[in-house]
PDB file of C-alpha atoms in Angstrom:
ATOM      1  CA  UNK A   1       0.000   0.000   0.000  1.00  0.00           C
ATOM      2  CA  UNK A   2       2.831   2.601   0.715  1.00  0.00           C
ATOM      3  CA  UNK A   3       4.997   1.472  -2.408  1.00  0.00           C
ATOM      4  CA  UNK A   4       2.132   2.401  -4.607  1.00  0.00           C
ATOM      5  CA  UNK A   5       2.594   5.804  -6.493  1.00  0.00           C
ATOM      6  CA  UNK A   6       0.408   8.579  -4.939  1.00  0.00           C
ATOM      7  CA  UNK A   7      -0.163   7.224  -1.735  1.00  0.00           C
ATOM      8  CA  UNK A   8       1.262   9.657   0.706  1.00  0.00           C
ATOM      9  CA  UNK A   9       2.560   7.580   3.568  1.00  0.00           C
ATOM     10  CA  UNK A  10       6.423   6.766   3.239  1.00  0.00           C
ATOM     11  CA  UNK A  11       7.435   3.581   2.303  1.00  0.00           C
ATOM     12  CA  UNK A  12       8.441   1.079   5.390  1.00  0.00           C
ATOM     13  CA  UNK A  13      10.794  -2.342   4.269  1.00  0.00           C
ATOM     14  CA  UNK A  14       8.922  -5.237   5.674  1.00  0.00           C
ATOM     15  CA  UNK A  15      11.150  -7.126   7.764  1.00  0.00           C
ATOM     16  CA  UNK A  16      12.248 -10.350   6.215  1.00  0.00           C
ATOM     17  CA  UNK A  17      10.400 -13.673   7.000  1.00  0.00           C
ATOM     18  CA  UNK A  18      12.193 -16.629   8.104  1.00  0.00           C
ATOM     19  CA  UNK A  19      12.352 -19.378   5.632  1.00  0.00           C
ATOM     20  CA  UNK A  20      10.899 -22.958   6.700  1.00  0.00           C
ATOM     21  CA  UNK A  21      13.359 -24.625   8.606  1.00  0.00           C
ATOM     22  CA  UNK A  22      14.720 -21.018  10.305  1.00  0.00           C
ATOM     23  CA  UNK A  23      13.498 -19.960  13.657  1.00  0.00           C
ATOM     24  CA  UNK A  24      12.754 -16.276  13.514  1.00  0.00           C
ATOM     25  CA  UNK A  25      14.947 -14.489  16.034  1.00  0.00           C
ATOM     26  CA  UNK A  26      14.239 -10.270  16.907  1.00  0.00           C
ATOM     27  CA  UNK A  27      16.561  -9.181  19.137  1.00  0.00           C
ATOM     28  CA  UNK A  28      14.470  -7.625  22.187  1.00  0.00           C
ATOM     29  CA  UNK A  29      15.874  -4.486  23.548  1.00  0.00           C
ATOM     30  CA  UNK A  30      16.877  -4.923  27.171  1.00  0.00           C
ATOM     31  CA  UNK A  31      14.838  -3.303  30.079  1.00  0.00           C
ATOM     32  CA  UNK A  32      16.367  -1.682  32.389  1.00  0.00           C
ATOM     33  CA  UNK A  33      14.626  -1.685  35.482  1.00  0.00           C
ATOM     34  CA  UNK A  34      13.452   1.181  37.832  1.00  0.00           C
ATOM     35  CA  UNK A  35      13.630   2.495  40.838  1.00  0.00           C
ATOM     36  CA  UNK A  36      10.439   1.754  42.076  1.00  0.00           C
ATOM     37  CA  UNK A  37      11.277  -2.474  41.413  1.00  0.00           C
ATOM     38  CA  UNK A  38      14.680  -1.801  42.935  1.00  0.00           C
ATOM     39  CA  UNK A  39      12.992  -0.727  46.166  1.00  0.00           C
ATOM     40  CA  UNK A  40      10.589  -4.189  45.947  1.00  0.00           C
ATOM     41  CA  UNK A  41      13.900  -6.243  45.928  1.00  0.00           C
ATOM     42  CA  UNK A  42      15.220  -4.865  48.658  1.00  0.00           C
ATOM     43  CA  UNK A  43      12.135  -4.867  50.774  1.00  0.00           C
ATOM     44  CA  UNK A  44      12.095  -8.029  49.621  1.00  0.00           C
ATOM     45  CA  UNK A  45      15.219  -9.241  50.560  1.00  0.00           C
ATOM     46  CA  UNK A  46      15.234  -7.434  53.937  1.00  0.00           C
ATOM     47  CA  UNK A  47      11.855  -9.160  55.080  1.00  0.00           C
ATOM     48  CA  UNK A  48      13.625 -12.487  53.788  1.00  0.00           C
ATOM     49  CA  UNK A  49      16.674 -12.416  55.715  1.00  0.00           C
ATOM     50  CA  UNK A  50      14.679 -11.254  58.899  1.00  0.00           C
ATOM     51  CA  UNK A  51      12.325 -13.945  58.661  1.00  0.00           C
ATOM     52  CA  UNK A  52      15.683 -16.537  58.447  1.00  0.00           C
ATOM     53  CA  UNK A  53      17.286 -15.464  61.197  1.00  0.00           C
ATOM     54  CA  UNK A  54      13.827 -15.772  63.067  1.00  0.00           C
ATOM     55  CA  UNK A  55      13.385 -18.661  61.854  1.00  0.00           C
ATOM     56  CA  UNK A  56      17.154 -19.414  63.456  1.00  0.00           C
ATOM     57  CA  UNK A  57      16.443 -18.255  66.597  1.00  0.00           C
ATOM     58  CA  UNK A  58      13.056 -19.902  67.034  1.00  0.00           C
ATOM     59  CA  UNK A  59      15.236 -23.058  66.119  1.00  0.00           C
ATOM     60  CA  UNK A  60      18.108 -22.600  68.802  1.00  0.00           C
ATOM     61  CA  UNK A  61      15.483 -21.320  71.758  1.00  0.00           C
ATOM     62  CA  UNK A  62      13.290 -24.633  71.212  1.00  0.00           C
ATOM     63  CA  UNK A  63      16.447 -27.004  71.473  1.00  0.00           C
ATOM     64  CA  UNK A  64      17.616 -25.128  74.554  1.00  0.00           C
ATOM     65  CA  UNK A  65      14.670 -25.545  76.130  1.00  0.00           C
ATOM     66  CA  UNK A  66      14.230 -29.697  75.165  1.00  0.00           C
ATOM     67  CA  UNK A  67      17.859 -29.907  77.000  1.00  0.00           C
ATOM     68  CA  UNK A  68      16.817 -27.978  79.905  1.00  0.00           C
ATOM     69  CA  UNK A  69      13.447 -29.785  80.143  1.00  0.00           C
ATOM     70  CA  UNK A  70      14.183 -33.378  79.110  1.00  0.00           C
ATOM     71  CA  UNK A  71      15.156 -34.381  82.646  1.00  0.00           C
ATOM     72  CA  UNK A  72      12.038 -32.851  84.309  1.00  0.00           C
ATOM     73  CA  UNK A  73       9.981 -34.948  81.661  1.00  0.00           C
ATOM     74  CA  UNK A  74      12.057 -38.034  82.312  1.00  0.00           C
ATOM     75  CA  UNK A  75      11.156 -37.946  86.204  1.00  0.00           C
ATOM     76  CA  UNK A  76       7.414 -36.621  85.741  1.00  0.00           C
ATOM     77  CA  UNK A  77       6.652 -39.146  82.887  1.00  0.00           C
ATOM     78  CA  UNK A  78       4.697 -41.905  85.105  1.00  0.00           C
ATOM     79  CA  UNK A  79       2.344 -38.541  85.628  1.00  0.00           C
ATOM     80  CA  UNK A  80       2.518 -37.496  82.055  1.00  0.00           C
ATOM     81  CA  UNK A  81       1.120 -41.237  80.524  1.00  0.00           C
ATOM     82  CA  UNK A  82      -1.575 -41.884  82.966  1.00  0.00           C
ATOM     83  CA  UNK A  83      -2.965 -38.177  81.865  1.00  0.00           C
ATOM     84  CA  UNK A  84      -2.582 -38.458  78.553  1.00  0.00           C
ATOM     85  CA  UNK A  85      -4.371 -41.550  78.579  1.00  0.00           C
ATOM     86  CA  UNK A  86      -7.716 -40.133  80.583  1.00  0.00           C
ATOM     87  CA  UNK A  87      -7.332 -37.139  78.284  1.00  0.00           C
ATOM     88  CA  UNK A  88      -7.932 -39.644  75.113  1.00  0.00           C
ATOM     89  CA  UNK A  89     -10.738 -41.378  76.675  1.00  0.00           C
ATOM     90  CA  UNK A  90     -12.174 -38.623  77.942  1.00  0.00           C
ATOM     91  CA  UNK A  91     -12.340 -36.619  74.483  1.00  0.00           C
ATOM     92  CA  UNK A  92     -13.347 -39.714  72.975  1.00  0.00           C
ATOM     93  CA  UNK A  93     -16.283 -39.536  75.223  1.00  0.00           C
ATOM     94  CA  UNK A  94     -17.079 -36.121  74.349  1.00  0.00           C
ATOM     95  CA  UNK A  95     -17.359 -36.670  71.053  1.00  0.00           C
ATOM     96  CA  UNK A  96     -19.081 -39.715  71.330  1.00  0.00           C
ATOM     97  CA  UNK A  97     -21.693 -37.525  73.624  1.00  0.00           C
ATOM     98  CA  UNK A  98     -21.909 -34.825  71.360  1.00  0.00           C
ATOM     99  CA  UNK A  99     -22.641 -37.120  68.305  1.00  0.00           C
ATOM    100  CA  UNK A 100     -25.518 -38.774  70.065  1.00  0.00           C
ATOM    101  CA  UNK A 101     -26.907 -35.631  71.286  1.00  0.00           C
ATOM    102  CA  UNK A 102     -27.218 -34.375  67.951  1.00  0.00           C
ATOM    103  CA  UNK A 103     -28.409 -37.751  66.504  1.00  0.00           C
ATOM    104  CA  UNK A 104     -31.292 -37.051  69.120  1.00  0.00           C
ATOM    105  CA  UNK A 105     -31.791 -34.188  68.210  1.00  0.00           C
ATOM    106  CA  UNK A 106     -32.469 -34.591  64.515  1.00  0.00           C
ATOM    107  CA  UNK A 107     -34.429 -37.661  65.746  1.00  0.00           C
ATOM    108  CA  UNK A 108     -36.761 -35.479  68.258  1.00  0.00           C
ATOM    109  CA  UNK A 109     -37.426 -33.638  65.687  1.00  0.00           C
ATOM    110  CA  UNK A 110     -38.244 -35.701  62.567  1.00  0.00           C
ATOM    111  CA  UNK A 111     -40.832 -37.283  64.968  1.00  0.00           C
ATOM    112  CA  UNK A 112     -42.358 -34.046  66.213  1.00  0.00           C
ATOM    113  CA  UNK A 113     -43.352 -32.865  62.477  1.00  0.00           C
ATOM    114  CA  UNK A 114     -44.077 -36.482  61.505  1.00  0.00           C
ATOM    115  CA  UNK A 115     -46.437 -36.853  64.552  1.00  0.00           C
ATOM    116  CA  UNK A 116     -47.953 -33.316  64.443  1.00  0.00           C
ATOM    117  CA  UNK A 117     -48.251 -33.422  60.580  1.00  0.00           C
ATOM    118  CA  UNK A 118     -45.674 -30.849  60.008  1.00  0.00           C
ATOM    119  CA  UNK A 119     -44.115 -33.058  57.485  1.00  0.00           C
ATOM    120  CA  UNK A 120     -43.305 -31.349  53.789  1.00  0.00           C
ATOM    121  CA  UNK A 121     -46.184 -31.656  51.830  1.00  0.00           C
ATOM    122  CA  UNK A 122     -46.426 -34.219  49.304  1.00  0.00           C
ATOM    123  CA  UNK A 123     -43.657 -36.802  51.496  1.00  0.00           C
ATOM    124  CA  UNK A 124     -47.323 -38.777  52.052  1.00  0.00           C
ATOM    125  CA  UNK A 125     -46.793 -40.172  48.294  1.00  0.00           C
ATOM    126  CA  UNK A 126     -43.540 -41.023  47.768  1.00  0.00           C
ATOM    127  CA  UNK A 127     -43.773 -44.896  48.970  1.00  0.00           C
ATOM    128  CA  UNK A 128     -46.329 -44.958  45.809  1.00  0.00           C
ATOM    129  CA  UNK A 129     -43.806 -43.881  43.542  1.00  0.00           C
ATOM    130  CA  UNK A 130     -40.889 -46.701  44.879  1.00  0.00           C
ATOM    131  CA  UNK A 131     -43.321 -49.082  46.224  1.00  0.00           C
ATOM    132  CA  UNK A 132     -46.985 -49.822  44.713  1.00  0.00           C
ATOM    133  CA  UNK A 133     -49.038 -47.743  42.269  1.00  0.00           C
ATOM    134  CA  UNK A 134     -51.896 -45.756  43.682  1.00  0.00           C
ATOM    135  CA  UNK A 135     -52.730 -48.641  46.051  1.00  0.00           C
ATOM    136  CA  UNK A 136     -53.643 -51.616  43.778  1.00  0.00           C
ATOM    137  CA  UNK A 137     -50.823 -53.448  44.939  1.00  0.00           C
ATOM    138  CA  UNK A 138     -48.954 -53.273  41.195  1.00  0.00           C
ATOM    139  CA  UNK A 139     -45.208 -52.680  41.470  1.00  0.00           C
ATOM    140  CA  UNK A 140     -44.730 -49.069  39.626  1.00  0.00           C
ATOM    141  CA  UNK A 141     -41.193 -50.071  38.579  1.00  0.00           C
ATOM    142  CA  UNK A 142     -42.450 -52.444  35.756  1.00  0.00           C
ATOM    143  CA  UNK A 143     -45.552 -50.634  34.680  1.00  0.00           C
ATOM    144  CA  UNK A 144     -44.728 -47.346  33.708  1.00  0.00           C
ATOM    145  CA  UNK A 145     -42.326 -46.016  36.704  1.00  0.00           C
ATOM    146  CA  UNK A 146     -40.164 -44.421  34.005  1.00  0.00           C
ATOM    147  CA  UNK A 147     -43.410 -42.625  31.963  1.00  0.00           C
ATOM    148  CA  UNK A 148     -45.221 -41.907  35.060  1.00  0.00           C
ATOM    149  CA  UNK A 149     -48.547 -43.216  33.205  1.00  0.00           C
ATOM    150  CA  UNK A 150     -50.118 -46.524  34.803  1.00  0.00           C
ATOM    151  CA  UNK A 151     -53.183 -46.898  33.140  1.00  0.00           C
ATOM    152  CA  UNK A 152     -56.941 -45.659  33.518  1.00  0.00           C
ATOM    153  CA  UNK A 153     -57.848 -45.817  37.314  1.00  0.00           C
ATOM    154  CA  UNK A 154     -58.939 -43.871  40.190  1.00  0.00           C
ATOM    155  CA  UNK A 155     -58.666 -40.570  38.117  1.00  0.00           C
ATOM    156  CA  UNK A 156     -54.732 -40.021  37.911  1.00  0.00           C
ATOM    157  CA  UNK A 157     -53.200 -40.672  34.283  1.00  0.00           C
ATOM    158  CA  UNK A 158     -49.931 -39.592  35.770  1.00  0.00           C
ATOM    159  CA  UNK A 159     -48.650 -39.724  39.336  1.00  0.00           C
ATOM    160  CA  UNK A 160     -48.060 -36.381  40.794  1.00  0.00           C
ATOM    161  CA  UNK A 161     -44.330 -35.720  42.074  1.00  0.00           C
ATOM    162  CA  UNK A 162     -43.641 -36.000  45.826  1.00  0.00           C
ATOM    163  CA  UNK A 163     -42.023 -32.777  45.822  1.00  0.00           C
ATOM    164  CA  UNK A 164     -43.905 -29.655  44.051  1.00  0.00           C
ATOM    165  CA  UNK A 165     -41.697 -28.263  41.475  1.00  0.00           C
ATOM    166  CA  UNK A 166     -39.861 -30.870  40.557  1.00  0.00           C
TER     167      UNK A 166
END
C-alpha cells in the first residue's frame, strides 16, 4: 500500500520472513529496570533475611529448652502417661456424647413434624412412587415407573411428584 505511487505515507521495508526450517529471532531491547522495582527487591530481601534469622532463633530457643526440660519430663513421665491416657478417653467420650446428642436431636425432631403433621407436603406419596401404584398393589417399577402413566384408574393418568416443582 505505501509502495504504490500517490499514496502519501512513506514507504516502510517489511522485515524479512524466516524461511521454513529457520526460527525467527528479533533481538528484544533490554529493560532496564526502575527504581520503584529496585525498592521491591530490597524490601524483599530485607523481610527475607529477617524472617531466616527468626526462623534461626526460634530453632536454637526450642532445642535449649528440650535440653533444659528433658530431665524434668524423664522424672514426671509416670504422671505425664496416665494423663494423657484419661485425656484420650475422655475426648473420645465427648465426642461420642456430642454425636448422640445431635443424633437425638435430629431424631426429636423428625418425629415431632411427623407426629404433628408438620411433614413437607407431598412426602405422604412417595412410597407410591418406589413401592406400589396408587394402592392396587402393582409394582410401579415395571408398569410405567419411568413414563409416570399406569393406566386408567382412580382418576390419575400420571402420578403427581412428591415434591412440588420438581
Amino acid at each position: 500500500m505505501a509502495d504504490r505511487p500517490g499514496s502519501s505515507l512513506p514507504a516502510v521495508p517489511r522485515p524479512a520472513r524466516p524461511r521454513s526450517g529457520q526460527a525467527s529471532y528479533s533481538p528484544r531491547r533490554r529493560v532496564q529496570p526502575s527504581n520503584a522495582q529496585l525498592l521491591v527487591y530490597l524490601a524483599l530481601a530485607v523481610t527475607l533475611a529477617a524472617l531466616l534469622v527468626l526462623t534461626g532463633v526460634t530453632l536454637t530457643v526450642a532445642s535449649v529448652v528440650l535440653v533444659v526440660l528433658a530431665p524434668l519430663l524423664l522424672l514426671t513421665s509416670p504422671l505425664w502417661a496416665p494423663v494423657a491416657v484419661v485425656a484420650i478417653v475422655s475426648g473420645g467420650a465427648l465426642l461420642f456424647g456430642c454425636s448422640l446428642t445431635v443424633f437425638a436431636l435430629g431424631a426429636g425432631t423428625w418425629a415431632h413434624r411427623h407426629l404433628t403433621g408438620r411433614h413437607p407436603v407431598g412426602t405422604h406419596r412417595v412410597g407410591y412412587a418406589y413401592g406400589y401404584a396408587r394402592g392396587r398393589g402393582r409394582f410401579a417399577g415395571a408398569g410405567g415407573h419411568a413414563t409416570g402413566y399406569h393406566g386408567q384408574g382412580q382418576g390419575y393418568d400420571r402420578m403427581k411428584d412428591a415434591v412440588p416443582g420438581a
